[in-house]
mmCIF file with all atom_site columns, C-alpha atoms in Angstrom:
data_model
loop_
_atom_site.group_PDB
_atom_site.id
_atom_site.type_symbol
_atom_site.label_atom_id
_atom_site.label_alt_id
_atom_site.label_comp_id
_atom_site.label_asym_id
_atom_site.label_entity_id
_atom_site.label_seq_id
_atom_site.pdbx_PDB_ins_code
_atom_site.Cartn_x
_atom_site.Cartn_y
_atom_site.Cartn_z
_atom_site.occupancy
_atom_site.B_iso_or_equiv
_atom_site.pdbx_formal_charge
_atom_site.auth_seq_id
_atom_site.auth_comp_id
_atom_site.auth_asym_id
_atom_site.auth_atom_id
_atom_site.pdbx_PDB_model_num
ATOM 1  C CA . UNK B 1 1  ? 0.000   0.000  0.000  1.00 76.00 ? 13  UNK B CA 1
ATOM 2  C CA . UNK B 1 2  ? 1.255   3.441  -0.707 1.00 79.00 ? 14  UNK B CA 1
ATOM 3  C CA . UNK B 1 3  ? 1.588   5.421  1.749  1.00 82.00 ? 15  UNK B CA 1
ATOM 4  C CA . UNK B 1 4  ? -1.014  8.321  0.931  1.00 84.00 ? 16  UNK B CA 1
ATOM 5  C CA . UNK B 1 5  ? -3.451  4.478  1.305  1.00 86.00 ? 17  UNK B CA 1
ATOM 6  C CA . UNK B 1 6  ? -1.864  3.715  4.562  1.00 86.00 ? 18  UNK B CA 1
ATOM 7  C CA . UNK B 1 7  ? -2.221  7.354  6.144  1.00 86.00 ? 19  UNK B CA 1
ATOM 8  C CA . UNK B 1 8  ? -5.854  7.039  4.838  1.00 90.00 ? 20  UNK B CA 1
ATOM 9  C CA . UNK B 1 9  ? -6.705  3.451  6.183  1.00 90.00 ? 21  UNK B CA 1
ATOM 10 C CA . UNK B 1 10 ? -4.662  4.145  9.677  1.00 87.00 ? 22  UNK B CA 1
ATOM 11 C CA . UNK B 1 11 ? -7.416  7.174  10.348 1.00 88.00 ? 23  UNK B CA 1
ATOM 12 C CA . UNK B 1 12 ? -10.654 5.302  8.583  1.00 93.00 ? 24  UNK B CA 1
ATOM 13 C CA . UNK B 1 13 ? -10.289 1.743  10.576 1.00 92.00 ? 25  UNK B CA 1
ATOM 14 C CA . UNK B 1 14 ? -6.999  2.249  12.768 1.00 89.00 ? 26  UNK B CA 1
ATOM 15 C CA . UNK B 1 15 ? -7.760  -1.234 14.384 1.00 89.00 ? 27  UNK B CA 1
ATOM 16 C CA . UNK B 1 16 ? -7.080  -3.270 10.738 1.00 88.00 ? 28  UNK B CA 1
ATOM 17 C CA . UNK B 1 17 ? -3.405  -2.180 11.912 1.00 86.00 ? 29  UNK B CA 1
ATOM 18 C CA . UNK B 1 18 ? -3.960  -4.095 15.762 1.00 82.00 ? 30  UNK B CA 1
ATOM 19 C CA . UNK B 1 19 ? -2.191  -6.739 14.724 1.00 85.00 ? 31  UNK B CA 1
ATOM 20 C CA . UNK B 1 20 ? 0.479   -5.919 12.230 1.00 90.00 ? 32  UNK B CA 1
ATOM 21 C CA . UNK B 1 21 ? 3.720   -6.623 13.711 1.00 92.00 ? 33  UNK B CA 1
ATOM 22 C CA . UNK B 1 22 ? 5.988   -5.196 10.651 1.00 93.00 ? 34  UNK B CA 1
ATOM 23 C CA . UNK B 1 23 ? 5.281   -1.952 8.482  1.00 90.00 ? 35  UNK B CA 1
ATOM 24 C CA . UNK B 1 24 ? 7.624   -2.232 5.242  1.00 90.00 ? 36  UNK B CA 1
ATOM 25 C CA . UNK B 1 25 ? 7.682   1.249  3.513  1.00 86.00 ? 37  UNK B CA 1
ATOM 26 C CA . UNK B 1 26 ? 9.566   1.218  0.230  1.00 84.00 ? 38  UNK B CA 1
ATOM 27 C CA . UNK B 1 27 ? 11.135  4.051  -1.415 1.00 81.00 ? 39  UNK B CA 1
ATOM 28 C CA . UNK B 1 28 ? 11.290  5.778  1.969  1.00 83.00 ? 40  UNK B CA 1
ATOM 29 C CA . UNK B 1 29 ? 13.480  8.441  -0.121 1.00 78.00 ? 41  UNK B CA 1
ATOM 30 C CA . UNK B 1 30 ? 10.324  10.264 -0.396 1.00 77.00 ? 42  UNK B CA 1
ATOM 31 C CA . UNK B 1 31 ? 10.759  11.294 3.629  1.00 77.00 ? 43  UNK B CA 1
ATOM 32 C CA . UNK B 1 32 ? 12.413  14.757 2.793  1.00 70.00 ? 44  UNK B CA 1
ATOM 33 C CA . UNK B 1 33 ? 12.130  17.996 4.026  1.00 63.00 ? 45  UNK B CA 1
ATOM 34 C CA . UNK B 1 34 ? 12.184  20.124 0.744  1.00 65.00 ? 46  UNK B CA 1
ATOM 35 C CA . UNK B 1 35 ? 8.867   19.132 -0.840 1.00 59.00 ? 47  UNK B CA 1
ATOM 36 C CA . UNK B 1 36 ? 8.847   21.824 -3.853 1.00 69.00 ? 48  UNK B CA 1
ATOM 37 C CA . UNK B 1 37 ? 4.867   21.493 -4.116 1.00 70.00 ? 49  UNK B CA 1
ATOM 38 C CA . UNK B 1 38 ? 5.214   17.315 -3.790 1.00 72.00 ? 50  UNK B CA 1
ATOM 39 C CA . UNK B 1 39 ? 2.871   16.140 -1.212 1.00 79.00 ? 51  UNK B CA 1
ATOM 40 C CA . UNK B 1 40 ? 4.438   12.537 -1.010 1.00 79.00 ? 52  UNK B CA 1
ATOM 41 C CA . UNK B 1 41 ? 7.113   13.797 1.678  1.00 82.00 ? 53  UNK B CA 1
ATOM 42 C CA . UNK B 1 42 ? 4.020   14.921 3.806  1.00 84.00 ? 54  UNK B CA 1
ATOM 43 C CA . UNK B 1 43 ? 2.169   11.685 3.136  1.00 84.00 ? 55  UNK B CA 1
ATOM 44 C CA . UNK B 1 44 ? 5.024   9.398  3.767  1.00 85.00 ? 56  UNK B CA 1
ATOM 45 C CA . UNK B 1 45 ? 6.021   10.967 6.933  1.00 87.00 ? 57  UNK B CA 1
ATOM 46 C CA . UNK B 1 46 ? 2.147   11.171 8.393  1.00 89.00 ? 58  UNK B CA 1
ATOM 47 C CA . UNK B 1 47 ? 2.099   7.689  7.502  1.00 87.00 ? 59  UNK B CA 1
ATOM 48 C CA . UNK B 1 48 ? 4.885   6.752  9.695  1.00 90.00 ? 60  UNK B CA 1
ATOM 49 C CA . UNK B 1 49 ? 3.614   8.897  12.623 1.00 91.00 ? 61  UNK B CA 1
ATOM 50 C CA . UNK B 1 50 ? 0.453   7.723  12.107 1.00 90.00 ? 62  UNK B CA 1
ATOM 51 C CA . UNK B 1 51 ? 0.967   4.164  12.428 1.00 90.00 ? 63  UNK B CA 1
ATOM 52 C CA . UNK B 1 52 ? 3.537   4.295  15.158 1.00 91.00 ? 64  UNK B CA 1
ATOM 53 C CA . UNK B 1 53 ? 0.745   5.884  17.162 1.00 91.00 ? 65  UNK B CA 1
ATOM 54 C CA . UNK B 1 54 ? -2.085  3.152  15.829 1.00 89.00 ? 66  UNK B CA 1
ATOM 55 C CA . UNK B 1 55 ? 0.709   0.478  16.386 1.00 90.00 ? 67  UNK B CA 1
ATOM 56 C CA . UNK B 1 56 ? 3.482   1.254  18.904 1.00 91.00 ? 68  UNK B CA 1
ATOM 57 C CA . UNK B 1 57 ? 5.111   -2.347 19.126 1.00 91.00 ? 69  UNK B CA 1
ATOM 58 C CA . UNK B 1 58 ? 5.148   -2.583 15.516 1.00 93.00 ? 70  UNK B CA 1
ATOM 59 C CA . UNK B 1 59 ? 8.525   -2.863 13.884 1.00 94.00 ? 71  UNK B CA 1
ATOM 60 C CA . UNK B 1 60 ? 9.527   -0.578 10.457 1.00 93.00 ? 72  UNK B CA 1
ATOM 61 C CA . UNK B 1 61 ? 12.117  -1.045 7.891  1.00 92.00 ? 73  UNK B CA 1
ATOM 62 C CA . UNK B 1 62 ? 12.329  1.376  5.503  1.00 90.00 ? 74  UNK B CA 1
ATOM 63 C CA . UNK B 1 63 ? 14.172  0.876  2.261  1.00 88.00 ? 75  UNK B CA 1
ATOM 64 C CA . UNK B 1 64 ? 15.413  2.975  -0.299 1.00 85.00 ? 76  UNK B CA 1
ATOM 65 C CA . UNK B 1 65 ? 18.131  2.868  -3.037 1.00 84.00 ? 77  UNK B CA 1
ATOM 66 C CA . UNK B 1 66 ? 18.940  6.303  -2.831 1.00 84.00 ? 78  UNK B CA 1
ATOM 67 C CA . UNK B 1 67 ? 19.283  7.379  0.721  1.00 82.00 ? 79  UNK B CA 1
ATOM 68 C CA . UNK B 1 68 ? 22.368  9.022  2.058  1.00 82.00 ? 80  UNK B CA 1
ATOM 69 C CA . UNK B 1 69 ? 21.293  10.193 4.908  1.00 84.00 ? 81  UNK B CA 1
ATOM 70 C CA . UNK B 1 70 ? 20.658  7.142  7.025  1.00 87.00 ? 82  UNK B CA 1
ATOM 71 C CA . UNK B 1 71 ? 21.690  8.340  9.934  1.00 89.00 ? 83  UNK B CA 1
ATOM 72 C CA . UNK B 1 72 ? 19.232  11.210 10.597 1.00 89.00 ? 84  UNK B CA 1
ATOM 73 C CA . UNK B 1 73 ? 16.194  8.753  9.695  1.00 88.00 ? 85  UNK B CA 1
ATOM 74 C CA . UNK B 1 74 ? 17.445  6.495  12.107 1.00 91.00 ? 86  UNK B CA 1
ATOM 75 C CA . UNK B 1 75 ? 17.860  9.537  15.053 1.00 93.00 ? 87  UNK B CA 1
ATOM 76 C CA . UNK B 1 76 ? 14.287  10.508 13.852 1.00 90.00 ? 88  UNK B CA 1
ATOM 77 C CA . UNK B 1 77 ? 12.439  7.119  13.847 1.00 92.00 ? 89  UNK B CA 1
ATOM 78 C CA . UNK B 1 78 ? 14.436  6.131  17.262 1.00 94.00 ? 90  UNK B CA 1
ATOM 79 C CA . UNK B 1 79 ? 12.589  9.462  18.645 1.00 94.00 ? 91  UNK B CA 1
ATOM 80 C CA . UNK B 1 80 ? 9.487   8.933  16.914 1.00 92.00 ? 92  UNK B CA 1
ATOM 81 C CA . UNK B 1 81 ? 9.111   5.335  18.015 1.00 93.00 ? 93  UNK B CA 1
ATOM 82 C CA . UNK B 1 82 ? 11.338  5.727  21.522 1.00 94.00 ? 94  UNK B CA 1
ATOM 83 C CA . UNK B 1 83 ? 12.946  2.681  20.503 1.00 94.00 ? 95  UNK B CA 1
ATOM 84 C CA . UNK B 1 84 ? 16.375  2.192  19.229 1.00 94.00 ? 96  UNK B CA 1
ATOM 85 C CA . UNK B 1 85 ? 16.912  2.300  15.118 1.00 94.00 ? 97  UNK B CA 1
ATOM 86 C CA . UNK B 1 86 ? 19.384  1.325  13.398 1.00 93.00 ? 98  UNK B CA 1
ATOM 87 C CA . UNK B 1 87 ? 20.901  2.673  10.398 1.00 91.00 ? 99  UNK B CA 1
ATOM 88 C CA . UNK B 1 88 ? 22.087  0.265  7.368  1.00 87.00 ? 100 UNK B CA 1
ATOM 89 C CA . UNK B 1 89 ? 24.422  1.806  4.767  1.00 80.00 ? 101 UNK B CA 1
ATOM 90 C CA . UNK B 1 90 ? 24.910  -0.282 1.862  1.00 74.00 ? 102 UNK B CA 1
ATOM 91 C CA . UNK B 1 91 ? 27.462  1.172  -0.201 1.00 64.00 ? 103 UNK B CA 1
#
């Protein structure tokens, strides 16, 4: 699900999330803070706060071919979720 589908479906029936125990978000390159008029950025990161909050014990991996910036995902998520993250550089 995209995750414009999964901010949408976390607010319209938060409890089909209950009982997901792993949230898989692809192409998590869209999490960026210059948006020039793309709404994706927004979407994907509401997503992710949204469904940490629906789903606290949930784990996340979030993959992406063209992130550099690893670290600072990893710093936010680990604040977001109050767990620990852990960054993955594949060069």
């Amino acid at each position: 699900m995209t995750p414009k589908a999964c901010l949408y479906a976390s607010h319209i029936e938060p409890e089909s999330f209950a009982e997901v125990g792993l949230l898989i978000l692809d192409e998590c390159h869209l999490i960026h803070p210059k948006t020039d008029g793309d709404r994706r950025a927004i979407d994907a990161m509401l997503c992710l706060i949204r469904f940490t909050r629906v789903d606290p014990d949930a784990d996340l991996v979030l993959l992406s071919a063209m992130v550099t910036n690893t670290g600072e995902i990893a710093e936010w998520l680990g604040k977001l979720t109050e767990r620990r993250s852990i960054p993955l550089d594949d060069v």
